One Martini backbone bead per residue (centre of mass of N, CA, C, O) as a GRO file, in nm:
protein
   93
    1MET     BB    1  -5.718   3.234  14.088
    2ILE     BB    2  -5.795   3.542  14.114
    3GLY     BB    3  -6.059   3.567  14.140
    4ARG     BB    4  -6.107   3.357  14.378
    5ILE     BB    5  -5.957   3.588  14.559
    6LYS     BB    6  -6.181   3.779  14.529
    7LYS     BB    7  -6.414   3.595  14.645
    8ILE     BB    8  -6.307   3.565  14.941
    9LEU     BB    9  -6.227   3.853  15.008
   10TYR     BB   10  -6.529   3.923  14.990
   11TYR     BB   11  -6.689   3.740  15.177
   12ALA     BB   12  -6.518   3.821  15.424
   13LYS     BB   13  -6.617   4.122  15.421
   14LEU     BB   14  -6.905   4.030  15.485
   15PHE     BB   15  -6.838   3.871  15.721
   16LEU     BB   16  -6.749   4.139  15.889
   17PHE     BB   17  -6.997   4.343  15.836
   18GLY     BB   18  -7.204   4.101  15.959
   19THR     BB   19  -7.041   4.094  16.271
   20PHE     BB   20  -6.970   4.413  16.342
   21LEU     BB   21  -7.126   4.655  16.202
   22ASP     BB   22  -7.437   4.538  16.211
   23LYS     BB   23  -7.463   4.558  16.511
   24ARG     BB   24  -7.352   4.804  16.579
   25SER     BB   25  -7.583   4.960  16.432
   26ALA     BB   26  -7.794   4.840  16.624
   27VAL     BB   27  -7.744   4.947  16.882
   28VAL     BB   28  -7.705   5.266  16.793
   29ARG     BB   29  -7.999   5.273  16.721
   30LYS     BB   30  -8.134   5.187  17.006
   31GLU     BB   31  -8.055   5.386  17.147
   32ALA     BB   32  -8.167   5.651  16.974
   33PHE     BB   33  -8.473   5.546  17.061
   34ASP     BB   34  -8.442   5.539  17.362
   35GLU     BB   35  -8.419   5.820  17.388
   36ASN     BB   36  -8.636   5.930  17.243
   37ASP     BB   37  -8.879   5.823  17.386
   38ASP     BB   38  -8.816   5.940  17.619
   39LEU     BB   39  -8.851   6.237  17.574
   40MET     BB   40  -9.163   6.136  17.464
   41LEU     BB   41  -9.234   6.056  17.694
   42LEU     BB   42  -9.235   6.314  17.856
   43LEU     BB   43  -9.388   6.507  17.701
   44PHE     BB   44  -9.652   6.291  17.593
   45GLY     BB   45  -9.770   6.074  17.790
   46ASP     BB   46 -10.066   6.161  17.815
   47TYR     BB   47 -10.122   6.004  17.532
   48LEU     BB   48 -10.140   5.743  17.726
   49GLY     BB   49 -10.186   5.790  18.032
   50ILE     BB   50  -9.975   5.997  18.174
   51PRO     BB   51  -9.938   6.200  18.396
   52ASN     BB   52  -9.887   6.596  18.321
   53PRO     BB   53  -9.899   6.877  18.486
   54ILE     BB   54  -9.697   7.025  18.218
   55SER     BB   55  -9.849   6.981  17.927
   56TYR     BB   56  -9.887   7.262  17.794
   57TYR     BB   57  -9.598   7.327  17.773
   58MET     BB   58  -9.494   7.061  17.589
   59LEU     BB   59  -9.671   7.157  17.334
   60GLU     BB   60  -9.467   7.371  17.213
   61LEU     BB   61  -9.263   7.129  17.123
   62LEU     BB   62  -9.452   6.999  16.885
   63PRO     BB   63  -9.355   7.113  16.593
   64TYR     BB   64  -9.046   6.972  16.637
   65VAL     BB   65  -9.213   6.670  16.680
   66ALA     BB   66  -9.432   6.584  16.460
   67SER     BB   67  -9.308   6.380  16.288
   68ASP     BB   68  -9.222   6.180  16.512
   69MET     BB   69  -9.530   6.070  16.647
   70ASP     BB   70  -9.606   5.846  16.468
   71ALA     BB   71  -9.346   5.632  16.521
   72TRP     BB   72  -9.347   5.653  16.839
   73GLU     BB   73  -9.673   5.559  16.864
   74ARG     BB   74  -9.605   5.261  16.741
   75ARG     BB   75  -9.347   5.175  16.914
   76ILE     BB   76  -9.528   5.199  17.227
   77GLN     BB   77  -9.792   5.040  17.145
   78ASN     BB   78  -9.647   4.773  17.092
   79ARG     BB   79  -9.573   4.763  17.392
   80LYS     BB   80  -9.633   4.665  17.697
   81MET     BB   81  -9.425   4.792  17.964
   82ILE     BB   82  -9.322   5.060  17.972
   83LEU     BB   83  -9.224   5.162  18.264
   84ALA     BB   84  -9.065   4.898  18.301
   85GLU     BB   85  -8.876   4.903  18.099
   86LYS     BB   86  -8.763   5.210  18.203
   87ALA     BB   87  -8.696   5.113  18.462
   88ALA     BB   88  -8.486   4.889  18.388
   89GLN     BB   89  -8.288   5.054  18.299
   90PHE     BB   90  -8.255   5.241  18.528
   91ASP     BB   91  -8.281   5.053  18.800
   92PHE     BB   92  -8.602   5.039  18.899
   93ASP     BB   93  -8.761   4.861  19.156
   0.00000   0.00000   0.00000
């Protein structure tokens, strides 16, 4: 009887974790990636064909974000409409 109650509580705990905490952490993770993408797009958008008149000065930050460049490029290249997506995020029509 005690073992069955522990099993039910264990599954209830897993259900609640999957329902609330897992979704919440996914939202926070997506927001963090969006903020990182915004910064990287601002700094290194010229790699994707978006003209940036001060890109020379932005290259000074490259050593600090070099480890994130590969993952960022893969995330951005998988998207179809980068500027439209970012404009919709900030309610630009």
